[in-house]
PDB file of C-alpha atoms in Angstrom:
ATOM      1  CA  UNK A   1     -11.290  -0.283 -40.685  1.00  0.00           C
ATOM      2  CA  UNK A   2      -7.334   1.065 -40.684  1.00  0.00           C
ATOM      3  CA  UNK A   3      -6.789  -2.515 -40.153  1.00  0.00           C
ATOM      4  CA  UNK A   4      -8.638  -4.138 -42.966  1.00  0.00           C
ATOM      5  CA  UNK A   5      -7.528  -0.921 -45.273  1.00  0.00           C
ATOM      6  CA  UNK A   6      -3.649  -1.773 -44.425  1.00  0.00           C
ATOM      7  CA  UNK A   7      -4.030  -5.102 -45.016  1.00  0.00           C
ATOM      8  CA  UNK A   8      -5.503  -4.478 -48.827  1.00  0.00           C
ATOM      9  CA  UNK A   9      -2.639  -2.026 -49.497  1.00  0.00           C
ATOM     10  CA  UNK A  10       0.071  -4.194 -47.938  1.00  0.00           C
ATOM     11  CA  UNK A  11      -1.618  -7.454 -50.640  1.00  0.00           C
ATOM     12  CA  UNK A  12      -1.625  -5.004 -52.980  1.00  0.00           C
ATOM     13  CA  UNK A  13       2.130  -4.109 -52.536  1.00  0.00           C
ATOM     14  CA  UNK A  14       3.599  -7.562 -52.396  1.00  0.00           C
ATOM     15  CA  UNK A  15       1.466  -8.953 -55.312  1.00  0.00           C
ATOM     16  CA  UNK A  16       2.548  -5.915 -57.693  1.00  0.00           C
ATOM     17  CA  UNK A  17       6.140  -6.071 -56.723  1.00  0.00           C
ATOM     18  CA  UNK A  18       6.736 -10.395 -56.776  1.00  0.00           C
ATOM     19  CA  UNK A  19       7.042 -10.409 -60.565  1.00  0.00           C
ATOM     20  CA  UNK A  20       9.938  -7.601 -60.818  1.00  0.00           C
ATOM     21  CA  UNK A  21      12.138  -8.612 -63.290  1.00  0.00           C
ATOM     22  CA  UNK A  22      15.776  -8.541 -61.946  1.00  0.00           C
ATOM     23  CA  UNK A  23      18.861  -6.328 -62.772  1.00  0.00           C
ATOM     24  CA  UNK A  24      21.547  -8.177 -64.397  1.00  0.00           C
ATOM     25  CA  UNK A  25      22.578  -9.223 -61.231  1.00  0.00           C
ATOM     26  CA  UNK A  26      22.614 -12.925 -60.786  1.00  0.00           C
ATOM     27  CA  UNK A  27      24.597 -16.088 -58.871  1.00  0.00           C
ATOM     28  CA  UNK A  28      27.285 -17.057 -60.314  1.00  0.00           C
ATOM     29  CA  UNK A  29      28.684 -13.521 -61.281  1.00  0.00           C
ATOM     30  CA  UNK A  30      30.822 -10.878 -59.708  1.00  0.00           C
ATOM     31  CA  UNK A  31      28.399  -8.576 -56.811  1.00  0.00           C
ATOM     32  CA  UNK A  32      29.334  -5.428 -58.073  1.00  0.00           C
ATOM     33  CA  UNK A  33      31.329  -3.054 -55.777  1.00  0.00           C
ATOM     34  CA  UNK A  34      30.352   0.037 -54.129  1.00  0.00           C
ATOM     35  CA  UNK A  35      31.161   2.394 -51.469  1.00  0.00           C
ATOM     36  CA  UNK A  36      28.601   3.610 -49.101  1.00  0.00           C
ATOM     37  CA  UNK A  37      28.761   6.054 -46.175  1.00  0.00           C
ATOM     38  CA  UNK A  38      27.242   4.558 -43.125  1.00  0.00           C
ATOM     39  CA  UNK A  39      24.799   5.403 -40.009  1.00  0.00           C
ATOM     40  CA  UNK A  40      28.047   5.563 -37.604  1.00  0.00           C
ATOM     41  CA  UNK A  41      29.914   8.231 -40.398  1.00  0.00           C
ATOM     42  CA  UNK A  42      32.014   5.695 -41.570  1.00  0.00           C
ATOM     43  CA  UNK A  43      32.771   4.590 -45.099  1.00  0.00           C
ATOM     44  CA  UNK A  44      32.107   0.755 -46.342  1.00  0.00           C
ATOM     45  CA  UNK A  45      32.866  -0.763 -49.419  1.00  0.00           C
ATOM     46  CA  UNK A  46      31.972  -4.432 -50.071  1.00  0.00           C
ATOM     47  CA  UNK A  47      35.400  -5.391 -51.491  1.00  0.00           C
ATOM     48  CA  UNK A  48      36.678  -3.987 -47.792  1.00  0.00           C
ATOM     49  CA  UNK A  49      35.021  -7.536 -46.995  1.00  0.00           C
ATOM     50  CA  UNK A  50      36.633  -9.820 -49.427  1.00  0.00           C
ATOM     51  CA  UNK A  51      37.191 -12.884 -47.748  1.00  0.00           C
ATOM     52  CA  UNK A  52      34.031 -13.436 -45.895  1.00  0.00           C
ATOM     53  CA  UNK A  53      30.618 -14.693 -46.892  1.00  0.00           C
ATOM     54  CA  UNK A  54      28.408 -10.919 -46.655  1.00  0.00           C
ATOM     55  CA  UNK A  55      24.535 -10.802 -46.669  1.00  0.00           C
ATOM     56  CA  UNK A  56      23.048  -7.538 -48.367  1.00  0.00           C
ATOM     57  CA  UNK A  57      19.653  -7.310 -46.646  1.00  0.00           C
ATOM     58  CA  UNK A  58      17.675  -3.765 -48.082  1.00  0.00           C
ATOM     59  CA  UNK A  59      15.789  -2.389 -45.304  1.00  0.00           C
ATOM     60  CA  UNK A  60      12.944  -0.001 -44.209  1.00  0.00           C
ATOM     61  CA  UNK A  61      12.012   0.186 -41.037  1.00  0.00           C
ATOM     62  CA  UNK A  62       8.496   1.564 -42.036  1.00  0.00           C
ATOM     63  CA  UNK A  63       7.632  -1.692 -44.299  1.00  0.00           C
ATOM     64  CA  UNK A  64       5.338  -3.794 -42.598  1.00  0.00           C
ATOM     65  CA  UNK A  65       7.294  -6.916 -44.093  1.00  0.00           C
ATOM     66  CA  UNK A  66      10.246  -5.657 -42.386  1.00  0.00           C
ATOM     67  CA  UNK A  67       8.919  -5.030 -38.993  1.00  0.00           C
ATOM     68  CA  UNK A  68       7.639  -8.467 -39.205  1.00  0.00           C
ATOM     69  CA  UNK A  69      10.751 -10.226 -39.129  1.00  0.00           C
ATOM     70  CA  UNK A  70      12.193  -7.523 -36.466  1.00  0.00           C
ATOM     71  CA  UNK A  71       9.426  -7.331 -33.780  1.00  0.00           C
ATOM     72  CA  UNK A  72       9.901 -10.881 -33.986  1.00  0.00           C
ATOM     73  CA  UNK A  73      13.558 -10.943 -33.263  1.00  0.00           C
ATOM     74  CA  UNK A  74      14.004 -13.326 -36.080  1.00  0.00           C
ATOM     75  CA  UNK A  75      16.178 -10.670 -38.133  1.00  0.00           C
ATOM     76  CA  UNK A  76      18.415 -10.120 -35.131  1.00  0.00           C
ATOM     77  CA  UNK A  77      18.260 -13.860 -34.441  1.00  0.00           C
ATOM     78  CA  UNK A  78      19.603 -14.534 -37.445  1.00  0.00           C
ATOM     79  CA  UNK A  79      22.255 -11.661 -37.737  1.00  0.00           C
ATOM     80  CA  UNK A  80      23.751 -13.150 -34.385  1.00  0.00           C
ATOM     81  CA  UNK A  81      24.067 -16.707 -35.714  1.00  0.00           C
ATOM     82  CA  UNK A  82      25.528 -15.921 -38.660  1.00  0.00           C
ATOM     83  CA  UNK A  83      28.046 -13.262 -37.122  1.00  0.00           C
ATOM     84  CA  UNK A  84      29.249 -15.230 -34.857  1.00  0.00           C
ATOM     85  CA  UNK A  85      30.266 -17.531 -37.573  1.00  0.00           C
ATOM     86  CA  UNK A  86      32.313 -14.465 -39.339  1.00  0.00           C
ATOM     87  CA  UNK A  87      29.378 -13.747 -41.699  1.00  0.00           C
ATOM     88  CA  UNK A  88      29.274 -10.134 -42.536  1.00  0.00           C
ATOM     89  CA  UNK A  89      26.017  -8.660 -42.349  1.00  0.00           C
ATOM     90  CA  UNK A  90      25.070  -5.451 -44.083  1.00  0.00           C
ATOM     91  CA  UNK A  91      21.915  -3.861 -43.746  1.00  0.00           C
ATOM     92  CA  UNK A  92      21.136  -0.944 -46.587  1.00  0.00           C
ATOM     93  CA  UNK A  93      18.148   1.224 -47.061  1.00  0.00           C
ATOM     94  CA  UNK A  94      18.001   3.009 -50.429  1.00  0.00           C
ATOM     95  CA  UNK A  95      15.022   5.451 -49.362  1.00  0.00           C
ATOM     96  CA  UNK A  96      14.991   8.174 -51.048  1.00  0.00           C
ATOM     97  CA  UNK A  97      15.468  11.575 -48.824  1.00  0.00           C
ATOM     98  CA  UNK A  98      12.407  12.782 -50.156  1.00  0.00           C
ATOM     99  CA  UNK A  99      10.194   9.831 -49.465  1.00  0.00           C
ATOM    100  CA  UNK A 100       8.505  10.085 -45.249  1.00  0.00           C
ATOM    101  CA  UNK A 101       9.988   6.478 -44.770  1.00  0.00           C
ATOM    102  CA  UNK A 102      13.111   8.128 -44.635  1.00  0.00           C
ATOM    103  CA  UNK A 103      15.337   7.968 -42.057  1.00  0.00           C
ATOM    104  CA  UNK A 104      18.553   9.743 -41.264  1.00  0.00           C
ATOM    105  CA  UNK A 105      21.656   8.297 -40.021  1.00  0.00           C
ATOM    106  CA  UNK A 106      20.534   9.311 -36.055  1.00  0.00           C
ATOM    107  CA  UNK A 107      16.855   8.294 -36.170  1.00  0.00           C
ATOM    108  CA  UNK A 108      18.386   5.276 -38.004  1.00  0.00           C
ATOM    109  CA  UNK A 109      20.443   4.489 -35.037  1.00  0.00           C
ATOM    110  CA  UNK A 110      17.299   4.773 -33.035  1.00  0.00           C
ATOM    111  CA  UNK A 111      15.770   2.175 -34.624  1.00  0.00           C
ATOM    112  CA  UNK A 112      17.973  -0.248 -34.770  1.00  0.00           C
ATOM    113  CA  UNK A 113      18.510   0.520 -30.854  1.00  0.00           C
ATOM    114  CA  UNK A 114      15.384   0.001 -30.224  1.00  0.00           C
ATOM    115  CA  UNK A 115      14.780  -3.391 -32.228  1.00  0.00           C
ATOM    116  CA  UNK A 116      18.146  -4.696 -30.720  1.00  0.00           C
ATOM    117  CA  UNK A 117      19.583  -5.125 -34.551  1.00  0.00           C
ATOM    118  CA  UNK A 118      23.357  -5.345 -34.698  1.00  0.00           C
ATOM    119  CA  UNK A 119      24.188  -5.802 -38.097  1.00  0.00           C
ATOM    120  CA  UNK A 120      28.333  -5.700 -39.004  1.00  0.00           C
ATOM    121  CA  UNK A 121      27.161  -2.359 -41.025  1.00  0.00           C
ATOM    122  CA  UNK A 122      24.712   0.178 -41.579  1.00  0.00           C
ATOM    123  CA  UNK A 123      24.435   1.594 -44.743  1.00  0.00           C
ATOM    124  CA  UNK A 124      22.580   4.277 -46.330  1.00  0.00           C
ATOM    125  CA  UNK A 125      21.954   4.913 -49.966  1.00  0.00           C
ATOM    126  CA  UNK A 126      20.160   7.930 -50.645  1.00  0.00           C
ATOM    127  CA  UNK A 127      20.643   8.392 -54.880  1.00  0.00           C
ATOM    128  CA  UNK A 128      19.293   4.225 -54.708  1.00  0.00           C
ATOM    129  CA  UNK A 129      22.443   3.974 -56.988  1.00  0.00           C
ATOM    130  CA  UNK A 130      23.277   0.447 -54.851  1.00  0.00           C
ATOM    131  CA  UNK A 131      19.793  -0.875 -55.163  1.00  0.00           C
ATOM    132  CA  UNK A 132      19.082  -0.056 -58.700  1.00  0.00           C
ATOM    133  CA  UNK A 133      22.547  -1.853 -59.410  1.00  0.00           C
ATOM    134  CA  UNK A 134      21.594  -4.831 -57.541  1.00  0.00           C
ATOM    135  CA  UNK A 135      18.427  -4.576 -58.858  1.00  0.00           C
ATOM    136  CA  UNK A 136      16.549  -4.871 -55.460  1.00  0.00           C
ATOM    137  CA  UNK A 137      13.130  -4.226 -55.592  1.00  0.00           C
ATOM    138  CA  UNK A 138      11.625  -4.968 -52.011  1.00  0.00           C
ATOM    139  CA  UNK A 139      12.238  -4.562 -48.516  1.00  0.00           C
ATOM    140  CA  UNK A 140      13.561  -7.296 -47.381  1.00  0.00           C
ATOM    141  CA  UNK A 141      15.596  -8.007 -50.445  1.00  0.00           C
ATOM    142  CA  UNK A 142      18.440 -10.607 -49.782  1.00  0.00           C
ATOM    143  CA  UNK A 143      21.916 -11.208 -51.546  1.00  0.00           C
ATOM    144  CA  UNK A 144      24.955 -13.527 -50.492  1.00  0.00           C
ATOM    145  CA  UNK A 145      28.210 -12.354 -52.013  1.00  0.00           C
ATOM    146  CA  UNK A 146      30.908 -15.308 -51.182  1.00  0.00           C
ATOM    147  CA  UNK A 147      34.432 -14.571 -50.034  1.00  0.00           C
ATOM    148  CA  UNK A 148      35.474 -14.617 -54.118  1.00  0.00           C
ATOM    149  CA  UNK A 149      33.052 -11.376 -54.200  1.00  0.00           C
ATOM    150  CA  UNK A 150      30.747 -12.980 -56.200  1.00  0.00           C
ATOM    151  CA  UNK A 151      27.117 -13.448 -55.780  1.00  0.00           C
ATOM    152  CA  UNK A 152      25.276 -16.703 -54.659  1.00  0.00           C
ATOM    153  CA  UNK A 153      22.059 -15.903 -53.453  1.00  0.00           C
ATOM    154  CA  UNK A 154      19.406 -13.328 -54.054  1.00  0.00           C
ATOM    155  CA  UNK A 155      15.952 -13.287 -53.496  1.00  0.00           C
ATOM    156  CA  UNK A 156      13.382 -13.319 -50.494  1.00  0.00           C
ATOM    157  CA  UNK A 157      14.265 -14.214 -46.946  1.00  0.00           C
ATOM    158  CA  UNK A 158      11.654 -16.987 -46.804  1.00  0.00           C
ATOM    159  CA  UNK A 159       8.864 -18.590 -48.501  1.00  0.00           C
ATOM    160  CA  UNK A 160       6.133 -16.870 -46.781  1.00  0.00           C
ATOM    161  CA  UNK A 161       4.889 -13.428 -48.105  1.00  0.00           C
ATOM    162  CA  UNK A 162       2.779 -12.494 -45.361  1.00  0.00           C
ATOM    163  CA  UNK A 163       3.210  -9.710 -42.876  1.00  0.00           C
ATOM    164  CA  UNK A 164       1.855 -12.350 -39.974  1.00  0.00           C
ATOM    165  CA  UNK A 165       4.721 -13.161 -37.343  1.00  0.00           C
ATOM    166  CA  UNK A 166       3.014 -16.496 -36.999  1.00  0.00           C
ATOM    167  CA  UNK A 167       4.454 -17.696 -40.348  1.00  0.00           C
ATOM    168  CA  UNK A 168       7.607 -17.386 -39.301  1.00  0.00           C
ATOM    169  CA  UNK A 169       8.297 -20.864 -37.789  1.00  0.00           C
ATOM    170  CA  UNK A 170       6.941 -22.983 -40.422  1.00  0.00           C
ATOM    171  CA  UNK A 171       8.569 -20.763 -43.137  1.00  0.00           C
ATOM    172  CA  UNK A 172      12.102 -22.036 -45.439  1.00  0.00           C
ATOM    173  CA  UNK A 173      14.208 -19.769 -44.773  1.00  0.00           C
ATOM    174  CA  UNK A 174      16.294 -18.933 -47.663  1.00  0.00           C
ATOM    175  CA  UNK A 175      19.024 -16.932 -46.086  1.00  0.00           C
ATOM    176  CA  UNK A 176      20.090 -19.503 -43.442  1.00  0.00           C
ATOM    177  CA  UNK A 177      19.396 -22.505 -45.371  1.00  0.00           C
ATOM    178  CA  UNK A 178      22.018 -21.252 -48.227  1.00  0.00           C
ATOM    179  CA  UNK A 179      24.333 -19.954 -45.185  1.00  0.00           C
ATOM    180  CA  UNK A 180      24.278 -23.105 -43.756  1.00  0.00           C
ATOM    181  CA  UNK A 181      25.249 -24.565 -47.202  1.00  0.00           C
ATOM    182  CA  UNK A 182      27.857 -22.495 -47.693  1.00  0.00           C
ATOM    183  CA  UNK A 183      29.715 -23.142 -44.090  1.00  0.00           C
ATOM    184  CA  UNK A 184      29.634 -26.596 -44.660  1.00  0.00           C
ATOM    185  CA  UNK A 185      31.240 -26.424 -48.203  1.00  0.00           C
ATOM    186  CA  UNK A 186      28.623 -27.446 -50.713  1.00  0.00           C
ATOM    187  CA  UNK A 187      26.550 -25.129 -53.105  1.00  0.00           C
ATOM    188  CA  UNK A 188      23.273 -23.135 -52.443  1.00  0.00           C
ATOM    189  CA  UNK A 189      21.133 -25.658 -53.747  1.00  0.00           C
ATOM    190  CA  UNK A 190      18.296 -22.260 -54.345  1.00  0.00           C
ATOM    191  CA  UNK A 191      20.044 -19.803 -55.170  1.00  0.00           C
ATOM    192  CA  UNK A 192      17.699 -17.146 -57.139  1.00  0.00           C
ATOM    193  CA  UNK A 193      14.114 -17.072 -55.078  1.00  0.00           C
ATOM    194  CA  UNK A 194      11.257 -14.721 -55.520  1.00  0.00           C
ATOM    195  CA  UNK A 195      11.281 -11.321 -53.102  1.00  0.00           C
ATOM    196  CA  UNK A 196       8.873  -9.812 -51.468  1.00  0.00           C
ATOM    197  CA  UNK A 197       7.782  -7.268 -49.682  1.00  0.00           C
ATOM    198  CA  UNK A 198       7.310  -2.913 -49.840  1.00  0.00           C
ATOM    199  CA  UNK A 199       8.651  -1.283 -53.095  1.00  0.00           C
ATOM    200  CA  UNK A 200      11.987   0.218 -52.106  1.00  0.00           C
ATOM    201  CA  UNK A 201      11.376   4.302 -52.149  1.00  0.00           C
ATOM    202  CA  UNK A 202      13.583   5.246 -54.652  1.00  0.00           C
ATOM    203  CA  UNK A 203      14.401   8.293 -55.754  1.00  0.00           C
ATOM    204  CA  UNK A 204      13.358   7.887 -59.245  1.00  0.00           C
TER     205      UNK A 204
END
């Protein structure tokens, strides 16, 4: 009965959130800057990355949509590739403080411990200023800022809304399929998909 009732809520979640409209935000234009503290204290701006393609991946570790694509290692799987290409990878959660997915900076650590996640950066954004800027609306929502600083991607990781692990391997990935454009010099032939996944828990 949980089951079948998480199921229905988890539908219910992706179907409201896939027609979001988006922020201004778009390829083509400038990412905006910001400056974010991180999980390990320190702080991060995106311009501290100019020069290097950087994936903005918005994160809850309590979204079922998430912890598909982490207890399946294809997250981390995809956060080694790409780093060890010199692609900066920055994970963000913009849960509010007030919301129980919350997690602070040490239980944050935790979790990616535990899941074996080693993004470049950690970030948290408690006000949701980042995300409402961005205009993300889902956990996992993905951008691609080039080394210009301006955006080239944003959208879902893949083309499979499900919470089923087993979708995985016949999925288009997005992400690495506009990564993998990138590194070899041509444009991101998809470069605005549709997201989905949990509502982000903002504060307003």
């Amino acid at each position: 009965m949980i089951g079948i009732v998480r199921d229905a809520l988890v539908a219910c979640i992706a179907l409201g959130l896939v027609g979001a409209a988006y922020a201004a935000v778009a390829p083509g234009r400038p990412a905006p800057d910001f400056a974010l503290t991180g999980i390990d204290g320190k702080p991060y701006r995106l311009s501290d990355f100019r020069g290097k393609y950087v994936v903005l991946e918005w994160f809850n570790s309590e979204c079922p949509f998430v912890q598909k694509h982490y207890e399946s290692g294809n997250m981390q799987s995809l956060q080694a590739k790409y780093s060890a290409k010199d692609v900066v990878w920055i994970g963000i959660n913009s849960t509010s403080p007030r919301h129980s997915n919350y997690r602070d900076p040490a239980r944050s650590q935790a979790i990616l411990k535990e899941w074996k996640s080693n993004p470049s950066a950690f970030l948290l954004d408690p006000a949701g200023s980042v995300g409402q800027t961005y205009g993300a609306r889902t956990t996992p929502h993905m951008y691609i800022v080039d080394p210009s600083g301006n955006l080239v991607y944003m959208g879902g990781i893949d083309d499979k809304p499900s919470i089923s692990a087993r979708d995985i391997p016949g999925a288009k990935n997005y992400v690495a399929k506009a990564l993998d454009e990138l590194l070899a010099g041509k444009p991101v032939s998809e470069n605005s998909t549709r997201p989905y996944g949990c509502s982000i828990k903002y504060a307003d």
